[in-house]
């Protein structure tokens, strides 16, 4: 572990310089999620604009504009160009985020629909001690609210703990925690998942083969996530562990508690990111002060740029046992280090100066990616999975929630482009999802059923 | 076929995908509101009266159609604003996507969502065991549902193009024609299970709408001939 640390530490320095410049490139890109990225992105963007301004200057002059009278115009034109490039690539980034979110949801829904295990109630997490098997509605509601309060406080405690650790530079502890948690996630949950899938399809598999498969899967996963690996493989692994975590949540959270928790989490997310005293914001600011990337992490990044300090504190990890919970939470807050990206970037940097300036910027912008916290993936999938599992209108409700979440994501990205600082990605999507779930289940379903039985079309 | 349309024409361009999803969302919201109205009406009325229920259902359907068209109009307004924004921000002064393309994509969005909602539970049930039409209903239930859904998806696409074109050029009669066509098709589906009554006219209407949309989009018989002969 020590050598690992040394590697990562030494890589962090060059990583910082280059990536901090890169991330300055466009505001919406990096921070998409909570806190940390926001202020970083803001500063980075300011740096970038200045740099871009200077680099674009000569081009504009060459374009034949008068220098003196056009300076303010050029500056505003530059800003407009920045914005427009941002928006133009904005659509691409939205799609870059749509695809993984959709994939994660598809995996979760497919599993829920086919494997019985995840819809059976076999117990609850210790974080939600109150059972919901009570006869009266009021009591059930009360218990679910209590469960939610406990869960949210656990999350808050974890987040604050992590921020404190980060503040006091206990990097090794955090790294260790993170590695342990991802280890557990990759091996244990995958084992359970594979076991259940094989049981459902009645496929026999012997232990040695299983061991080999899981060992390979887990080892490659650890390397990909925490160290270097091809981008797509890394993305695939992140999607898979988000799906696994979401499945665990769906299984172990009781019904009403799950919905109340989803609502409470989005409120918490909103507050933690936007309030000045929020833990996530503190995390970002600290990372920015030190000008370093935060953790090898769980932030999904859609392109190879990256890292610079964008922490994604999305709240919480919830998990069936304590260890993983902590770990999972860490995971959410950690950020991925793509050292391989650095080497790639150095290669692309060298031909760059010989090219004209505008193409330099374009190149950098193309490499930009968008980042979304894995916690967001998890909660979106929990919403859609719960809709698939418990709604009686089956696919209509699931589809409605899916569209609602995607639209929420779009809107959040749009807001990001407008505000240019990190925003919580949960509230809007989850609100839409919840509204659509409840309304589709209760209102649309009887309507569509009646229409279908008479074979009427609207 | 609709999914094929999606793959070939829309999946390439991210902006189109966003417009598609937004279109689907608008259709969904219109469905939500119309089912809300229907639900309230049903709850407020006597559940045992067959004729009243049927009447309410018809009312619900018509209202839903009107609401869908209203939402299409709202979506058109939103897209106009968006296109102005895109034009203002684009480098070379013209927007990356034209209003006709948007019309097409919006139509497909509406169509896909409506088709999905109509078909998907049916498909899920079709995977399971059972016999079609065991209680004396038509045995062709699945087939006709599939065809009807397909025709509806295509119709939504064409209606999208026609509607937007009408809004662009202030041709109110085009818009009225779209609304009337939609009402007609829904009304025809009341003839089910007399499938001849509903499917055949729907297909005819679809052919008419297709030709009209094609002409509006700048095609002509000559283009068609050239395309078919692969010149």
XYZ file of C-alpha atoms in Angstrom:
689
model
C 0.000 0.000 0.000
C 2.852 2.311 0.690
C 4.267 2.012 -2.761
C 0.849 2.535 -4.140
C 0.551 5.685 -2.143
C 3.867 6.940 -3.304
C 2.932 6.369 -6.846
C -0.302 8.152 -6.536
C 1.229 10.998 -4.612
C 3.972 11.546 -7.063
C 1.551 11.399 -9.884
C -0.631 13.899 -8.250
C 1.728 16.780 -8.731
C 1.993 16.755 -12.498
C -1.577 15.713 -12.536
C -2.515 18.833 -10.752
C -0.786 21.278 -12.929
C -1.963 19.934 -16.160
C -5.365 18.923 -15.155
C -6.096 22.086 -13.329
C -5.515 23.990 -16.492
C -7.571 21.588 -18.426
C -10.466 21.581 -16.189
C -10.510 25.282 -16.399
C -11.645 24.692 -19.834
C -15.239 24.547 -19.354
C -17.273 25.023 -16.389
C -20.111 22.721 -16.916
C -17.972 19.915 -17.681
C -16.298 19.159 -14.555
C -18.485 19.776 -11.856
C -21.556 18.329 -12.024
C -22.157 17.277 -8.742
C -21.956 18.551 -5.438
C -19.704 20.922 -3.945
C -16.172 20.237 -4.583
C -16.056 20.768 -8.136
C -17.942 23.917 -8.027
C -15.539 26.375 -6.651
C -12.701 24.677 -8.357
C -14.484 24.888 -11.607
C -15.276 28.500 -11.009
C -11.692 29.418 -10.476
C -10.530 27.195 -13.163
C -12.907 28.769 -15.507
C -11.702 32.223 -14.672
C -8.182 31.125 -15.359
C -9.274 29.560 -18.539
C -11.126 32.525 -19.773
C -8.118 34.662 -19.314
C -5.991 32.167 -21.081
C -8.542 31.640 -23.761
C -8.918 35.335 -24.086
C -5.279 35.796 -24.738
C -5.153 32.921 -27.113
C -8.170 34.021 -29.004
C -6.950 37.571 -29.192
C -4.592 37.139 -32.107
C -7.199 35.256 -34.030
C -9.681 37.996 -33.709
C -7.173 40.532 -34.770
C -6.353 38.442 -37.720
C -10.044 38.338 -38.412
C -9.843 41.978 -39.116
C -11.414 43.539 -36.099
C -10.075 46.808 -34.881
C -8.268 46.368 -31.668
C -9.049 49.559 -29.864
C -12.743 50.017 -30.267
C -13.494 46.363 -30.274
C -11.861 45.380 -27.068
C -14.967 45.281 -24.978
C -16.814 43.669 -27.823
C -14.122 41.115 -28.210
C -14.208 40.317 -24.582
C -17.885 39.831 -24.651
C -17.519 37.945 -27.878
C -14.994 35.775 -26.206
C -17.325 35.156 -23.381
C -20.056 34.382 -25.811
C -17.813 32.061 -27.674
C -16.955 30.342 -24.471
C -20.560 29.978 -23.625
C -21.531 28.865 -27.011
C -18.831 26.319 -27.246
C -19.957 25.202 -23.880
C -23.517 24.845 -24.959
C -22.609 23.238 -28.191
C -20.624 20.603 -26.508
C -23.251 20.655 -23.855
C -25.529 18.470 -25.883
C -22.768 15.992 -26.398
C -22.054 15.908 -22.713
C -25.648 15.376 -21.876
C -25.628 12.333 -24.074
C -22.378 11.180 -22.552
C -24.181 11.153 -19.267
C -27.460 9.779 -20.579
C -25.835 6.629 -21.820
C -24.304 5.406 -18.571
C -27.317 6.373 -16.524
C -29.536 4.505 -18.953
C -27.261 1.484 -18.897
C -27.229 1.386 -15.137
C -30.981 1.628 -14.986
C -31.414 -1.058 -17.598
C -29.173 -3.406 -15.656
C -31.053 -2.769 -12.448
C -34.489 -3.128 -14.009
C -33.514 -6.274 -15.870
C -32.215 -7.835 -12.709
C -35.228 -6.863 -10.689
C -37.591 -8.240 -13.240
C -35.847 -11.537 -13.622
C -34.156 -12.412 -10.376
C -36.561 -12.977 -7.531
C -34.008 -12.489 -4.822
C -33.950 -8.759 -4.961
C -37.613 -8.321 -4.381
C -37.895 -10.698 -1.476
C -37.792 -9.170 1.891
C -35.140 -10.931 3.840
C -34.367 -8.494 6.499
C -33.362 -4.957 6.877
C -30.282 -2.928 7.302
C -29.259 -1.957 10.748
C -29.547 1.574 9.549
C -33.261 1.215 9.247
C -34.185 -0.528 12.414
C -37.885 0.088 12.370
C -39.835 -2.514 10.579
C -42.749 -1.607 8.426
C -44.936 -4.537 9.181
C -47.264 -2.584 11.349
C -50.993 -2.683 10.793
C -51.794 0.963 11.033
C -50.904 3.532 8.438
C -49.868 6.179 10.878
C -47.455 3.928 12.646
C -45.943 2.800 9.390
C -45.458 6.364 8.336
C -43.882 7.184 11.640
C -41.495 4.282 11.382
C -40.468 5.165 7.904
C -39.780 8.744 8.907
C -37.703 7.537 11.832
C -35.781 5.228 9.552
C -35.094 8.093 7.260
C -33.858 10.297 10.044
C -31.482 7.622 11.204
C -30.190 7.010 7.712
C -29.668 10.652 6.938
C -27.862 11.246 10.180
C -25.592 8.314 9.430
C -24.814 9.873 6.111
C -24.150 13.258 7.597
C -21.864 11.784 10.200
C -19.947 9.880 7.561
C -19.571 12.862 5.344
C -18.386 15.093 8.143
C -15.970 12.408 9.253
C -14.567 12.176 5.777
C -14.207 15.915 5.493
C -12.376 16.029 8.799
C -10.071 13.268 7.708
C -9.363 15.084 4.544
C -8.764 18.313 6.349
C -6.256 16.759 8.660
C -4.486 15.048 5.822
C -5.078 11.489 6.879
C -4.717 10.373 3.326
C -3.554 6.905 4.049
C -6.529 6.208 6.187
C -8.865 7.402 3.507
C -7.138 5.478 0.800
C -7.237 2.357 2.880
C -10.878 2.813 3.676
C -11.652 3.315 0.056
C -9.746 0.316 -1.112
C -11.352 -1.862 1.486
C -14.794 -0.752 0.515
C -14.321 -1.246 -3.175
C -12.802 -4.627 -2.485
C -15.858 -5.636 -0.594
C -18.162 -4.297 -3.204
C -16.391 -5.945 -6.044
C -16.025 -9.318 -4.506
C -18.796 -9.940 -2.063
C -21.673 -8.301 -3.860
C -20.653 -9.704 -7.169
C -20.552 -13.133 -5.643
C -24.039 -12.774 -4.253
C -25.315 -11.325 -7.494
C -23.818 -14.050 -9.636
C -25.137 -16.648 -7.281
C -28.649 -15.348 -7.530
C -28.573 -14.966 -11.284
C -27.308 -18.470 -11.742
C -29.987 -19.748 -9.418
C -32.668 -18.003 -11.389
C -31.607 -19.437 -14.665
C -30.849 -22.805 -13.189
C -27.324 -22.889 -14.454
C -24.944 -25.074 -12.570
C -21.522 -23.787 -11.818
C -18.795 -25.293 -9.741
C -16.899 -23.409 -7.127
C -13.468 -23.337 -8.834
C -14.864 -21.738 -11.954
C -16.826 -19.307 -9.877
C -13.770 -18.433 -7.869
C -11.751 -17.851 -11.011
C -14.378 -15.681 -12.582
C -14.945 -13.570 -9.524
C -11.268 -13.248 -8.815
C -10.570 -12.002 -12.318
C -13.507 -9.666 -12.293
C -12.603 -8.241 -8.922
C -8.888 -7.866 -9.572
C -9.354 -6.133 -12.884
C -11.964 -3.944 -11.290
C -9.675 -2.865 -8.487
C -6.938 -2.022 -10.934
C -9.243 -0.160 -13.234
C -10.868 1.909 -10.637
C -7.952 2.775 -8.461
C -5.128 2.820 -10.865
C -4.927 2.831 -14.614
C -7.153 1.221 -17.108
C -8.895 1.802 -20.407
C -11.581 4.406 -20.054
C -14.448 2.291 -21.212
C -13.556 -0.536 -18.923
C -13.414 1.872 -16.040
C -16.768 3.290 -16.946
C -18.207 -0.181 -17.255
C -16.944 -1.123 -13.830
C -18.299 2.013 -12.258
C -21.667 1.374 -13.808
C -21.651 -2.187 -12.568
C -20.827 -1.321 -9.013
C -23.451 1.405 -9.007
C -25.983 -1.126 -10.202
C -24.927 -3.609 -7.540
C -25.213 -1.036 -4.824
C -28.604 0.085 -6.077
C -29.799 -3.508 -6.066
C -28.692 -3.892 -2.503
C -30.591 -0.804 -1.531
C -33.687 -1.920 -3.298
C -33.598 -5.199 -1.533
C -32.925 -4.047 1.940
C -34.856 -0.862 2.299
C -38.460 -1.228 3.294
C -41.047 0.271 1.005
C -42.143 3.534 2.433
C -38.761 4.215 3.957
C -37.210 3.986 0.531
C -39.412 6.687 -0.892
C -39.027 8.976 2.087
C -35.279 8.420 2.033
C -35.115 9.327 -1.628
C -36.920 12.547 -0.947
C -34.817 13.366 2.092
C -31.593 12.604 0.262
C -32.356 15.041 -2.475
C -33.078 17.745 0.060
C -29.882 16.939 1.881
C -27.960 17.000 -1.363
C -29.328 20.405 -2.168
C -28.359 21.756 1.200
C -24.983 20.116 1.417
C -23.867 21.483 -1.880
C -25.271 24.930 -1.817
C -25.002 25.993 1.808
C -21.719 27.609 2.678
C -21.271 25.452 5.721
C -22.158 22.244 3.986
C -19.657 19.422 4.334
C -19.431 18.916 0.631
C -18.648 22.505 0.016
C -15.964 22.419 2.670
C -14.467 19.402 1.004
C -14.246 21.213 -2.265
C -12.797 24.303 -0.850
C -10.170 22.383 1.025
C -9.255 20.469 -2.066
C -8.984 23.668 -3.932
C -6.817 25.327 -1.388
C -4.434 22.491 -1.582
C -4.832 22.322 -5.299
C -4.886 18.608 -5.462
C -7.170 15.881 -6.610
C -9.136 14.363 -3.885
C -9.357 10.641 -3.922
C -9.255 7.815 -6.301
C -12.753 7.712 -6.694
C -16.076 7.197 -7.515
C -16.904 9.751 -9.853
C -17.961 8.742 -13.211
C -16.148 10.663 -15.840
C -17.094 10.429 -19.413
C -13.853 11.435 -21.006
C -10.276 11.334 -20.342
C -9.677 14.509 -18.674
C -10.066 14.697 -15.498
C -9.459 14.690 -12.401
C -8.433 17.552 -10.956
C -9.873 17.718 -7.780
C -13.304 17.159 -8.476
C -14.669 15.474 -5.636
C -17.931 14.215 -5.836
C -19.356 14.205 -2.661
C -22.545 12.798 -3.089
C -23.935 11.605 -0.069
C -23.801 8.508 1.285
C -23.334 5.131 1.140
C -25.759 2.901 2.465
C -25.138 -0.617 2.686
C -26.059 -3.698 4.389
C -23.139 -3.920 6.655
C -21.126 -1.345 8.348
C -17.824 -1.753 6.673
C -19.088 -1.441 3.233
C -21.144 1.405 4.179
C -18.321 3.456 5.195
C -16.431 2.340 2.313
C -19.170 2.940 -0.067
C -19.572 6.377 1.205
C -15.983 6.973 0.683
C -16.323 5.659 -2.691
C -18.805 8.158 -3.460
C -16.605 10.855 -2.412
C -13.556 9.662 -3.996
C -12.466 10.696 -7.211
C -10.896 8.735 -9.847
C -7.312 9.200 -10.722
C -6.506 8.583 -14.213
C -2.805 8.693 -14.353
C -2.947 7.227 -17.758
C -4.790 10.303 -18.786
C -1.775 12.316 -17.807
C 0.487 10.419 -20.083
C -2.007 10.788 -22.859
C -2.326 14.413 -22.222
C 1.384 14.929 -22.332
C 1.435 13.278 -25.683
C -1.280 15.447 -27.033
C 0.274 18.513 -25.558
C 3.409 18.302 -27.588
C 1.880 18.572 -31.030
C -0.513 21.135 -29.752
C 1.682 24.230 -29.674
C 2.466 23.805 -33.310
C -1.171 23.962 -34.219
C -3.182 27.142 -34.397
C -4.653 28.301 -31.179
C -8.267 27.673 -31.848
C -7.665 24.072 -32.552
C -5.818 23.801 -29.306
C -8.859 24.872 -27.511
C -11.068 22.664 -29.495
C -8.847 19.766 -28.766
C -8.955 20.459 -25.121
C -12.636 20.875 -25.187
C -13.195 17.686 -26.955
C -11.243 15.895 -24.367
C -13.310 17.321 -21.686
C -15.763 15.131 -20.186
C -18.548 15.481 -17.760
C -18.486 14.107 -14.330
C -21.289 12.716 -12.353
C -21.083 11.220 -8.925
C -21.708 7.559 -8.558
C -24.138 8.253 -5.779
C -26.368 9.852 -8.340
C -26.251 6.768 -10.490
C -27.143 4.706 -7.483
C -30.127 6.746 -6.465
C -31.524 7.082 -9.940
C -31.314 3.353 -10.301
C -32.916 2.845 -6.906
C -35.854 4.971 -7.984
C -36.358 3.184 -11.248
C -35.744 -0.206 -9.716
C -38.275 0.400 -6.976
C -40.718 1.529 -9.615
C -40.140 -1.667 -11.523
C -40.367 -3.816 -8.455
C -43.333 -2.439 -6.677
C -45.512 -0.711 -9.196
C -48.480 -2.618 -10.308
C -48.559 -0.843 -13.617
C -45.284 -2.436 -14.369
C -43.567 -1.137 -17.396
C -45.518 2.048 -17.860
C -44.485 3.350 -14.498
C -40.906 2.299 -15.005
C -40.789 3.997 -18.375
C -42.360 7.137 -16.975
C -39.821 7.331 -14.166
C -37.007 6.726 -16.597
C -38.057 9.595 -18.846
C -38.589 11.832 -15.832
C -35.105 11.157 -14.526
C -33.526 11.813 -17.890
C -35.344 15.086 -18.231
C -34.256 16.048 -14.729
C -30.682 15.304 -15.710
C -31.046 17.488 -18.780
C -32.396 20.346 -16.764
C -29.650 20.016 -14.201
C -27.052 20.141 -16.946
C -28.709 23.190 -18.380
C -28.609 24.874 -15.005
C -24.991 23.902 -14.749
C -24.274 25.618 -18.033
C -26.048 28.697 -16.786
C -24.633 28.887 -13.311
C -21.237 27.455 -13.984
C -20.670 25.962 -10.621
C -21.179 22.590 -9.126
C -24.724 21.639 -8.634
C -26.381 18.761 -6.923
C -27.650 16.409 -9.537
C -30.130 14.650 -7.345
C -32.918 17.033 -6.430
C -34.491 17.845 -9.765
C -34.364 14.345 -11.177
C -35.540 12.672 -8.028
C -38.391 15.130 -7.630
C -39.562 14.530 -11.173
C -39.120 10.822 -10.723
C -41.126 10.727 -7.539
C -43.919 12.863 -8.958
C -44.146 10.732 -12.036
C -43.988 7.505 -10.133
C -46.822 8.300 -7.823
C -48.984 9.928 -10.409
C -48.435 7.269 -13.028
C -49.094 4.512 -10.607
C -52.318 5.946 -9.295
C -53.729 7.973 -12.123
C -52.434 6.816 -15.433
C -52.541 3.138 -14.769
C -56.282 2.699 -14.445
C -56.796 4.925 -17.453
C -54.404 2.960 -19.643
C -55.730 -0.345 -18.429
C -59.250 0.579 -19.308
C -58.164 1.860 -22.673
C -56.227 -1.283 -23.381
C -59.042 -3.549 -22.425
C -61.307 -1.812 -24.897
C -58.481 -1.474 -27.342
C -58.902 2.224 -27.676
C -56.112 4.427 -28.732
C -55.369 7.960 -27.822
C -39.998 0.131 -37.374
C -40.183 3.145 -35.129
C -37.181 1.931 -33.266
C -35.382 1.543 -36.559
C -36.246 5.132 -37.383
C -34.802 6.125 -34.095
C -31.568 4.279 -34.664
C -30.934 5.507 -38.110
C -31.899 9.071 -37.899
C -31.769 10.224 -34.349
C -29.173 8.326 -32.466
C -26.317 10.068 -34.231
C -26.903 13.555 -33.079
C -27.054 14.254 -29.361
C -29.220 17.297 -29.738
C -31.861 15.223 -31.438
C -31.838 12.708 -28.646
C -32.487 15.430 -26.139
C -35.341 16.781 -28.213
C -36.712 13.271 -28.492
C -36.683 12.659 -24.786
C -38.200 16.059 -24.146
C -40.935 15.281 -26.646
C -41.655 12.037 -24.911
C -41.772 13.909 -21.641
C -44.328 16.371 -22.952
C -46.525 13.566 -24.189
C -46.246 11.946 -20.813
C -47.293 15.088 -19.020
C -50.296 15.475 -21.297
C -51.230 11.882 -20.585
C -50.900 12.508 -16.899
C -53.197 15.493 -16.953
C -55.787 13.785 -19.081
C -55.824 10.718 -16.896
C -56.156 12.973 -13.887
C -59.287 14.473 -15.395
C -60.647 11.081 -16.277
C -59.903 9.732 -12.848
C -61.699 12.581 -11.170
C -64.647 12.115 -13.477
C -64.811 8.423 -12.750
C -64.540 8.865 -9.044
C -67.252 11.462 -9.098
C -69.605 9.267 -11.019
C -71.396 6.041 -10.411
C -69.126 3.064 -11.022
C -71.941 0.686 -11.803
C -73.460 2.485 -14.708
C -71.996 0.872 -17.811
C -73.128 3.398 -20.303
C -71.964 6.270 -18.219
C -68.594 4.665 -17.823
C -68.320 4.108 -21.518
C -69.362 7.670 -22.145
C -66.825 8.915 -19.663
C -64.188 6.853 -21.347
C -64.981 8.353 -24.695
C -64.915 11.776 -23.170
C -61.578 10.932 -21.589
C -60.146 9.841 -24.890
C -61.255 12.919 -26.740
C -60.029 15.177 -24.010
C -56.725 13.394 -24.029
C -56.356 13.902 -27.751
C -57.040 17.591 -27.404
C -54.602 17.849 -24.567
C -51.930 16.052 -26.567
C -52.293 18.526 -29.372
C -52.147 21.372 -26.893
C -48.925 20.001 -25.531
C -47.563 19.632 -28.993
C -48.216 23.299 -29.454
C -46.478 24.121 -26.181
C -43.540 22.037 -27.223
C -43.436 23.911 -30.488
C -43.235 27.181 -28.609
C -40.425 25.867 -26.461
C -38.506 24.651 -29.470
C -38.871 28.008 -31.175
C -37.267 29.672 -28.199
C -34.555 27.074 -28.109
C -33.797 27.497 -31.749
C -33.484 31.226 -31.352
C -31.069 30.629 -28.534
C -29.040 28.186 -30.565
C -28.881 30.525 -33.523
C -27.759 33.387 -31.371
C -25.019 31.319 -29.889
C -23.805 29.470 -32.884
C -20.612 30.344 -34.627
C -21.757 30.691 -38.152
C -25.110 32.238 -37.579
C -27.293 29.309 -38.382
C -28.625 26.836 -35.958
C -27.251 23.324 -35.906
C -30.675 21.899 -36.292
C -33.517 23.137 -38.392
C -37.086 23.500 -37.310
C -38.159 20.734 -39.657
C -35.743 18.313 -38.138
C -36.997 19.333 -34.766
C -40.529 18.763 -35.932
C -39.623 15.307 -37.085
C -37.830 14.432 -33.890
C -40.617 15.829 -31.745
C -43.117 13.777 -33.682
C -41.059 10.663 -33.192
C -40.757 11.445 -29.503
C -44.488 11.742 -29.105
C -45.054 8.670 -31.170
C -42.551 6.520 -29.354
C -43.922 7.412 -25.995
C -47.498 6.821 -26.987
C -46.577 3.581 -28.676
C -44.578 2.434 -25.712
C -47.381 3.132 -23.330
C -49.842 1.348 -25.530
C -47.768 -1.676 -26.258
C -45.411 -2.435 -23.518
C -47.661 -4.074 -21.016
C -49.107 -6.084 -23.833
C -45.684 -7.263 -24.825
C -44.827 -8.191 -21.291
C -47.974 -10.235 -21.007
C -47.356 -11.773 -24.374
C -44.200 -13.343 -23.052
C -46.136 -15.322 -20.536
C -48.376 -18.302 -20.998
C -51.937 -17.906 -22.127
C -54.352 -18.065 -24.974
C -55.424 -15.076 -26.933
C -59.067 -14.264 -26.955
C -60.188 -17.042 -24.728
C -63.273 -15.243 -23.542
C -64.728 -14.742 -26.925
C -62.666 -11.755 -27.842
C -60.861 -11.539 -31.074
C -57.943 -13.817 -31.575
C -56.051 -11.251 -33.463
C -55.727 -8.998 -30.445
C -51.985 -8.904 -30.368
C -51.526 -8.508 -34.064
C -53.987 -5.733 -34.426
C -52.623 -3.989 -31.397
C -49.196 -4.113 -32.918
C -50.338 -2.725 -36.232
C -52.432 -0.070 -34.624
C -49.550 1.041 -32.446
C -47.261 1.206 -35.425
C -49.679 3.284 -37.390
C -50.136 5.577 -34.447
C -46.409 6.099 -34.035
C -46.009 6.968 -37.675
C -49.002 9.214 -37.524
C -47.566 11.097 -34.585
C -44.384 11.624 -36.539
C -46.233 13.005 -39.545
C -48.520 15.073 -37.395
C -45.476 16.575 -35.759
C -44.131 17.712 -39.102
C -47.479 19.017 -40.290
C -48.232 20.743 -37.046
C -44.937 22.541 -36.836
C -45.174 23.526 -40.443
C -48.601 24.920 -39.834
C -47.388 26.876 -36.845
C -44.429 28.216 -38.761
C -46.431 29.492 -41.663
C -49.473 30.435 -39.669
C -51.648 28.052 -41.627
C -54.369 27.469 -39.104
C -56.204 25.085 -41.297
C -53.229 22.735 -41.267
C -53.259 22.673 -37.521
C -56.989 22.075 -37.475
C -56.520 19.287 -39.968
C -54.008 17.595 -37.691
C -56.300 17.855 -34.700
C -59.242 16.550 -36.671
C -57.181 13.649 -37.987
C -56.076 12.728 -34.525
C -59.620 12.796 -33.260
C -60.724 10.710 -36.199
C -58.139 8.036 -35.623
C -58.945 7.796 -31.960
C -62.594 7.730 -32.733
C -62.058 4.987 -35.255
C -60.451 2.882 -32.629
C -63.797 2.814 -30.913
C -64.915 0.475 -33.648
C -62.695 -2.172 -32.250
C -62.994 -5.164 -32.317
C -64.436 -4.570 -35.717
C -60.952 -4.239 -37.051
C -61.872 -3.416 -40.563
C -63.412 -0.249 -39.359
C -60.418 0.985 -37.483
C -57.288 -0.341 -39.088
C -57.992 0.288 -42.722
C -59.039 3.931 -42.454
C -56.162 4.551 -40.099
C -53.713 3.276 -42.641
C -55.321 5.346 -45.337
C -55.091 8.414 -43.187
C -51.501 7.601 -42.461
C -50.691 7.353 -46.148
C -52.352 10.698 -46.728
C -50.491 12.313 -43.870
C -47.241 10.798 -45.083
C -47.680 12.185 -48.556
C -48.622 15.572 -47.213
C -45.656 15.726 -44.861
C -43.346 14.594 -47.602
C -44.535 17.335 -49.880
C -44.216 19.895 -47.138
C -40.681 18.857 -46.412
C -39.705 19.686 -49.915
C -39.987 16.347 -51.542
C -41.662 15.805 -54.822
C -42.668 12.990 -57.060
C -39.472 13.475 -58.954
C -37.312 13.017 -55.918
C -39.187 9.909 -55.070
C -38.682 8.445 -58.475
C -35.008 9.247 -58.385
C -34.658 7.701 -54.996
C -36.446 4.546 -55.998
C -34.395 4.112 -59.087
C -31.235 4.810 -57.192
C -29.957 7.459 -59.489
